[in-house]
């Protein structure tokens, strides 16, 4: 049989990986897919660079629409990124009856509903394993491997840049700014690292996973997004002393009243496997009611790890594109006509526990004042760490770990605590998840 | 649409889990599968117990063949276990044109070739996610998630009983026999624990994974199988001092000359995630040439975790059974007409590194003799730990970690070392894997 014909839009880091891995493992991949997979056409504005990657045997064009218009092309891979032209091209490819494979998490987290609806109407597949956690087959695990389960929650380290920075801050006791510079020098952070360090990238991925886990639409605009730029080295140290690590987690959690969808730094017990995921690695924990806890670990970015996911999608499409559309795996795990209307909860409705660091006057009665206010709101305390004031100091750090409480309640109490004359600096608060 | 009709053969621990989870999560599963999944008929010799589990709405029979003969049944779940009647029933179900879902690792590791060939001929699916690592979707990850990769190796903690025993031996410093009794009391080990503690169960699972990873036939008879019954508490302690944990690993590794397929206790660097998988949990590491290292973690046994995998297979079959057989996912990941003839290597061809514990006379020159023999065979040494002899003792333990060497070479050298008059007890040797 003639190899399935693939058109590639954008041949940068990931695109080159896709081309190279497909070439290198051609025999093995064909033995699995039952049919060859051939990149027949590549579109990139930089046609010269594209030509360097693919050599002479592949048609290279500057105009992506020439790929979409080519009737011989069965599958279009979109690796351009962003919401702009990528969105138009994906929609046009779908309308042209092409199956689409994409690594574009931003696009799907924001415009996924429109894209999947169009694909459903047109009877084509949109596959996106590479959009979340790079080479880890987490989309497949959630969508197919855990279908028996009522998913309770997902918590993932899904941004390698921030995990690298947090690992280095802990290892070397350095501040955020210093480590960021180092990460940029090593290529772990981009020149403009905003999307990574502010949590936006992780929130795109958490949004996609929340849809697959709970059968809700993708709704990035409802996600709470918080990065790691304000984390202090001392909080990482205090957390360590209390038996915790600080990780940037993407969390999606089912509650009776709706779904929590949030990205923020988080204390995690040091004995959990996920707390020991270091450097630029990714890991996702999934809690299902039947299976219990599962965890998926691997490289979340990079040329060939991401290519691994893109090609897995190509093989899936090759294996399944002849099946009638109604019997394929639904894009977001649930059949499109049976999505849930569970709302995404506001942060004041979120229930979690907290790490609080208070700078307090070193005088009798402060602890009683603070814990009294917490107790008054029904917030119970899990652990307290009080440093002795240094010689000549009249202030000290008071660290409190709480049990679970509604965030709205915590907001109110912390306003009262902050107003105490003995609390002499802004309170630092970091959420904590036991992940048990 | 009428729910897909399922017949269940054997309703013990896992079968009850399947029935209960399907009932409990019925709505959610139907929203995913696009069609209801209904256990319409159950066969169990103990019809009374079966009736207690399923209540009045389900037909219960003692004769499994009545299920297979029922033309309304689309899928047969085999949860009887073993090679005997289970094998006949699976073959008969296939011949009757039923799709089969099974958790029977022993059956597939030994008779898989015959079973998959029959299923291929008959155009039905045989799904077996539950056969390896319980609720962890590792079959799907290997077969579909990592299709881009040339898999280099797989190393897994795939038997919960032995991992529980090893965790307890390390935690409490107890001997194997003492912990085994405790494990039996707690229900982590069976009354006859032979299959688990002798490594047979793990070898069944490693055999199945080796086939999917490398595109070779299942060949349990070629697997090297070694359990944990001879492990001493002191070796776990020494390993710890050297920065290692001892785990029972199932290993399948690609080499130029063939495939290594082996189950045995193994030193693993303590800093690896897999070394920190404790208690009855399972985890599988997979090394692919594109994706790098990935790891999959979860419960490897138990009623509902195993049911999670069985039901995932039911959903897969429900989604895909209308696709033409040639375009479904191949049972063993590779198309049946393109299996490889890579041989499984004998243990003397295996390349690995070693932990050696020698009981030696406490006298000058012993270390030079031993290391001289190793050096003579080209075996280089990674680390040495020599205990001072206790007061009044004239013997001591000498621990040596080696670098990689062919096992045949190691066998020859160890015979020479054992013959030294200064080596006063049988040498203990445990293989070591860096898993880097």
XYZ file of C-alpha atoms in Angstrom, chain A residues 13-407:
395
model
C 12.859 22.097 16.579
C 9.917 19.708 16.871
C 9.312 19.475 13.137
C 12.916 18.468 12.518
C 12.573 15.856 15.255
C 9.463 14.448 13.595
C 11.192 14.239 10.233
C 14.362 12.680 11.640
C 12.666 10.095 13.868
C 10.305 9.074 11.060
C 13.325 8.541 8.810
C 15.429 6.736 11.380
C 12.700 4.390 12.650
C 10.849 4.046 9.362
C 10.997 0.246 9.263
C 9.902 -0.224 12.846
C 7.090 2.336 12.557
C 5.780 0.733 9.375
C 5.827 -2.672 11.060
C 3.601 -1.204 13.754
C 1.319 0.998 11.643
C 0.814 -1.561 8.911
C 1.549 1.135 6.358
C 4.373 3.552 5.660
C 4.115 7.134 6.896
C 5.728 9.653 4.579
C 6.270 13.365 5.006
C 5.555 14.330 1.428
C 5.439 18.099 1.732
C 6.767 20.707 4.133
C 5.710 24.336 4.480
C 7.957 26.814 6.264
C 8.591 30.505 5.685
C 12.288 29.684 5.868
C 12.361 27.332 2.888
C 16.124 27.174 2.944
C 16.288 25.865 6.492
C 13.467 23.439 5.683
C 15.419 22.159 2.692
C 18.478 21.606 4.911
C 16.431 19.369 7.197
C 14.517 17.313 4.647
C 16.958 17.112 1.750
C 15.905 16.787 -1.886
C 13.186 14.112 -1.785
C 10.479 16.214 -0.165
C 8.535 19.114 -1.659
C 9.208 22.339 0.279
C 6.967 25.380 0.014
C 6.651 28.691 1.808
C 2.858 28.695 1.645
C 1.115 26.411 4.149
C -2.091 26.621 2.114
C -0.392 24.781 -0.726
C -0.076 21.799 1.624
C -3.713 21.967 2.660
C -4.815 22.301 -0.957
C -2.839 19.229 -2.035
C -5.389 16.426 -2.560
C -2.706 13.754 -2.005
C -2.102 14.832 1.586
C -4.014 12.734 4.163
C -2.711 14.237 7.403
C -1.561 17.768 8.220
C 0.822 18.314 11.140
C 0.579 21.821 12.589
C 3.756 22.878 14.412
C 3.540 26.635 13.927
C 2.204 27.451 17.383
C 0.149 30.322 18.740
C -3.474 31.307 18.185
C -3.110 33.312 14.972
C -2.316 31.777 11.626
C -2.130 28.332 13.232
C -5.801 28.517 14.095
C -6.799 29.499 10.576
C -4.684 26.769 9.036
C -5.998 24.071 11.352
C -9.581 25.098 10.562
C -8.854 25.141 6.840
C -7.168 21.737 6.986
C -10.212 20.310 8.779
C -12.568 21.849 6.233
C -10.425 20.333 3.475
C -11.033 16.924 5.062
C -7.516 16.415 6.368
C -6.769 14.730 9.660
C -4.771 17.082 11.862
C -1.961 16.372 14.332
C -0.875 19.297 16.468
C 1.363 20.091 19.426
C -0.327 23.461 19.926
C -1.551 23.545 23.538
C -2.353 27.273 23.472
C -4.592 26.854 20.449
C -6.504 23.887 21.881
C -6.852 25.321 25.390
C -8.395 28.504 23.997
C -10.117 27.469 20.747
C -10.470 23.708 21.256
C -14.262 23.705 21.387
C -14.562 25.295 17.958
C -11.811 23.084 16.489
C -13.150 19.775 17.803
C -16.684 20.663 16.725
C -15.467 21.357 13.195
C -13.497 18.099 13.142
C -16.511 16.180 14.385
C -18.719 17.727 11.690
C -16.195 16.975 8.987
C -15.466 13.437 10.259
C -11.736 13.928 10.697
C -9.436 13.362 13.649
C -7.542 16.075 15.507
C -4.804 14.393 17.535
C -2.747 16.283 20.117
C -0.718 13.954 22.341
C 2.262 16.297 21.945
C 0.311 19.232 23.378
C 0.587 17.995 26.976
C 3.732 16.733 28.694
C 5.718 16.152 25.494
C 6.682 12.509 25.064
C 4.606 11.156 27.961
C 1.492 9.478 26.522
C -0.746 11.144 29.092
C -3.569 12.084 26.723
C -3.893 8.448 25.711
C -3.733 7.299 29.325
C -6.530 9.668 30.345
C -8.645 9.222 27.274
C -8.323 5.473 26.786
C -6.321 3.854 29.581
C -8.459 5.083 32.475
C -11.934 5.077 30.882
C -13.316 2.895 33.681
C -12.710 5.568 36.257
C -14.438 8.512 37.681
C -11.323 10.713 37.696
C -11.040 12.486 41.059
C -8.073 14.732 40.355
C -5.014 15.321 38.219
C -1.877 17.049 39.473
C 1.048 17.511 37.166
C 4.482 18.982 36.795
C 3.814 19.988 33.214
C 6.321 22.724 32.575
C 9.971 21.721 32.427
C 11.401 25.245 32.588
C 9.828 26.022 35.946
C 10.636 22.596 37.352
C 14.260 23.064 36.353
C 14.313 26.472 38.065
C 12.677 25.149 41.247
C 15.081 22.174 41.366
C 18.058 24.488 41.038
C 16.727 26.944 43.631
C 16.429 24.082 46.108
C 19.731 22.411 45.217
C 21.829 25.538 45.285
C 19.850 27.746 47.666
C 19.721 30.485 45.019
C 17.037 33.058 44.317
C 14.653 32.905 41.394
C 16.346 35.639 39.350
C 19.782 34.040 39.544
C 18.532 30.619 38.506
C 16.430 32.024 35.667
C 19.556 33.561 34.138
C 21.346 30.215 34.448
C 18.375 28.428 32.865
C 18.398 30.863 29.953
C 22.123 30.324 29.473
C 21.597 26.524 29.381
C 18.628 26.739 27.016
C 16.075 25.557 29.603
C 14.343 28.933 29.537
C 13.581 31.136 26.557
C 14.806 34.688 26.084
C 11.258 35.783 26.927
C 10.289 33.212 29.556
C 6.964 34.804 30.528
C 4.672 31.994 29.333
C 6.634 29.441 31.315
C 7.458 31.248 34.536
C 4.043 32.885 34.855
C 2.303 29.506 34.594
C 0.476 30.170 31.317
C 1.974 27.182 29.490
C 1.133 24.849 32.390
C -2.402 26.265 32.507
C -2.918 25.526 28.805
C -1.987 21.905 29.464
C -4.032 21.632 32.672
C -7.033 23.026 30.789
C -6.762 20.332 28.119
C -6.402 17.583 30.734
C -9.383 18.888 32.721
C -11.598 18.539 29.665
C -10.512 14.961 29.025
C -10.731 13.955 32.655
C -14.132 15.394 33.470
C -15.900 15.655 30.135
C -16.171 19.448 30.306
C -15.326 21.896 27.501
C -11.829 23.418 27.339
C -12.063 26.779 29.087
C -8.671 28.333 29.601
C -10.250 31.667 30.542
C -11.573 30.063 33.742
C -8.211 28.712 34.880
C -6.393 30.270 37.829
C -2.846 30.997 36.628
C 0.006 31.779 38.986
C 3.726 31.422 38.295
C 6.881 31.024 40.348
C 8.381 34.499 40.027
C 7.503 35.514 43.571
C 8.887 32.393 45.282
C 11.607 33.089 47.814
C 14.543 30.806 48.518
C 13.643 30.874 52.230
C 10.211 29.341 51.567
C 11.826 26.456 49.735
C 14.103 25.971 52.769
C 11.298 26.141 55.328
C 9.195 23.741 53.247
C 12.126 21.335 53.205
C 12.417 21.492 56.997
C 8.746 20.584 57.258
C 9.118 17.611 54.887
C 7.831 19.250 51.696
C 9.089 20.307 48.280
C 7.687 23.216 46.295
C 6.578 22.387 42.748
C 4.591 24.292 40.156
C 1.536 22.092 39.731
C -1.279 22.093 37.237
C -4.295 20.827 39.162
C -7.740 19.784 37.981
C -9.981 18.466 40.725
C -13.566 17.311 40.796
C -15.718 18.691 43.579
C -19.448 18.304 44.194
C -20.125 21.847 43.079
C -17.813 21.936 40.049
C -14.244 21.588 38.893
C -11.134 23.256 40.277
C -8.691 24.294 37.549
C -5.558 25.976 38.808
C -1.829 26.386 38.301
C 0.311 27.649 41.153
C 3.353 26.781 43.269
C 2.466 24.075 45.710
C 3.986 22.298 48.702
C 4.039 18.536 48.122
C 5.159 15.927 50.698
C 8.794 15.079 49.937
C 8.082 11.352 50.109
C 5.700 11.418 47.125
C 7.275 10.254 43.855
C 6.184 13.462 42.139
C 8.106 15.556 44.671
C 11.252 13.803 43.452
C 10.787 14.700 39.803
C 13.785 16.944 39.201
C 15.190 19.171 36.502
C 13.280 19.660 33.274
C 11.337 16.395 33.638
C 7.524 16.249 33.700
C 5.174 13.992 35.637
C 1.418 13.740 35.953
C -0.457 12.063 38.804
C -3.985 10.885 38.143
C -6.372 9.727 40.853
C -9.198 7.493 39.667
C -11.883 5.933 41.840
C -11.155 2.400 40.631
C -7.453 2.456 39.782
C -6.311 4.662 42.685
C -3.173 6.699 42.078
C -1.215 6.387 38.853
C 1.750 8.462 37.718
C 3.293 9.125 34.304
C 6.823 10.470 34.016
C 9.102 11.551 31.179
C 10.491 14.405 29.143
C 7.948 17.142 28.638
C 9.721 19.010 25.879
C 12.547 18.854 23.369
C 12.794 17.895 19.742
C 12.598 14.101 19.778
C 10.486 13.564 22.922
C 7.813 15.834 21.432
C 8.284 14.176 18.038
C 7.626 10.842 19.756
C 4.142 12.062 20.664
C 3.480 13.595 17.236
C 4.418 10.343 15.510
C 2.326 8.257 17.933
C -0.592 10.376 16.751
C 0.361 9.785 13.109
C 0.359 6.024 13.743
C -3.007 6.264 15.521
C -4.523 8.147 12.603
C -2.992 5.705 10.133
C -4.409 2.758 12.051
C -7.842 4.274 12.604
C -8.647 6.645 9.772
C -10.682 4.046 7.904
C -12.941 3.394 10.897
C -16.264 5.166 10.719
C -16.019 8.439 12.607
C -18.679 7.548 15.168
C -16.583 4.658 16.424
C -13.264 6.399 16.774
C -11.963 7.565 20.120
C -13.651 10.910 20.881
C -11.224 13.865 20.807
C -11.853 14.812 24.415
C -12.508 11.261 25.669
C -16.240 11.860 26.095
C -18.700 11.770 23.199
C -19.223 15.357 21.995
C -22.973 15.194 22.658
C -22.499 14.224 26.285
C -20.246 16.884 27.744
C -20.935 17.918 31.316
C -21.934 21.409 32.385
C -19.996 21.209 35.652
C -18.767 24.785 36.178
C -15.134 25.693 36.787
C -15.088 27.063 40.334
C -13.719 30.458 41.279
C -10.626 30.428 43.485
C -12.613 31.494 46.546
C -14.467 28.163 46.248
C -11.283 26.091 45.994
C -10.497 23.901 49.010
C -6.847 23.340 49.826
C -4.361 23.581 52.676
C -1.739 26.283 53.139
C 1.801 27.150 54.033
C 1.856 30.596 55.668
C 5.008 32.571 56.435
C 4.509 35.520 58.766
C 7.156 38.035 59.754
C 6.205 38.796 63.344
C 7.423 40.846 66.266
C 9.421 38.696 68.670
C 7.183 39.166 71.672
C 4.878 37.126 73.883
C 1.335 36.433 72.708
C 1.836 36.728 68.955
C 1.361 33.029 68.312
C -1.795 33.032 70.402
C -3.206 35.985 68.451
C -2.556 34.394 65.074
C -3.725 30.904 65.927
C -6.737 32.378 67.679
C -7.874 34.087 64.487
C -7.343 30.908 62.471
C -9.227 28.814 65.025
C -12.053 31.345 65.041
C -12.597 30.679 61.334
C -12.469 26.916 61.842
C -9.031 26.529 60.271
C -7.045 23.822 62.000
C -3.281 23.759 62.124
C -1.141 20.894 60.919
C 2.339 22.126 61.927
C 4.118 25.220 63.210
C 7.741 26.202 62.786
C 8.932 29.192 64.742
C 12.492 30.380 64.344
C 14.243 31.879 67.298
C 14.939 35.531 66.595
C 18.589 36.103 65.724
C 20.732 37.947 68.216
C 19.822 41.622 68.201
C 16.721 40.935 66.048
C 13.293 41.845 67.311
C 11.435 40.057 64.525
C 11.221 36.422 63.475
C 9.585 34.075 60.944
C 6.518 32.113 61.952
C 5.608 29.275 59.587
C 2.192 27.651 59.796
C 0.861 24.666 57.849
C -2.937 24.426 57.885
C -5.399 21.680 57.088
C -7.907 22.042 54.244
C -10.033 25.171 54.124
C -12.065 27.070 51.557
C -9.831 29.733 49.982
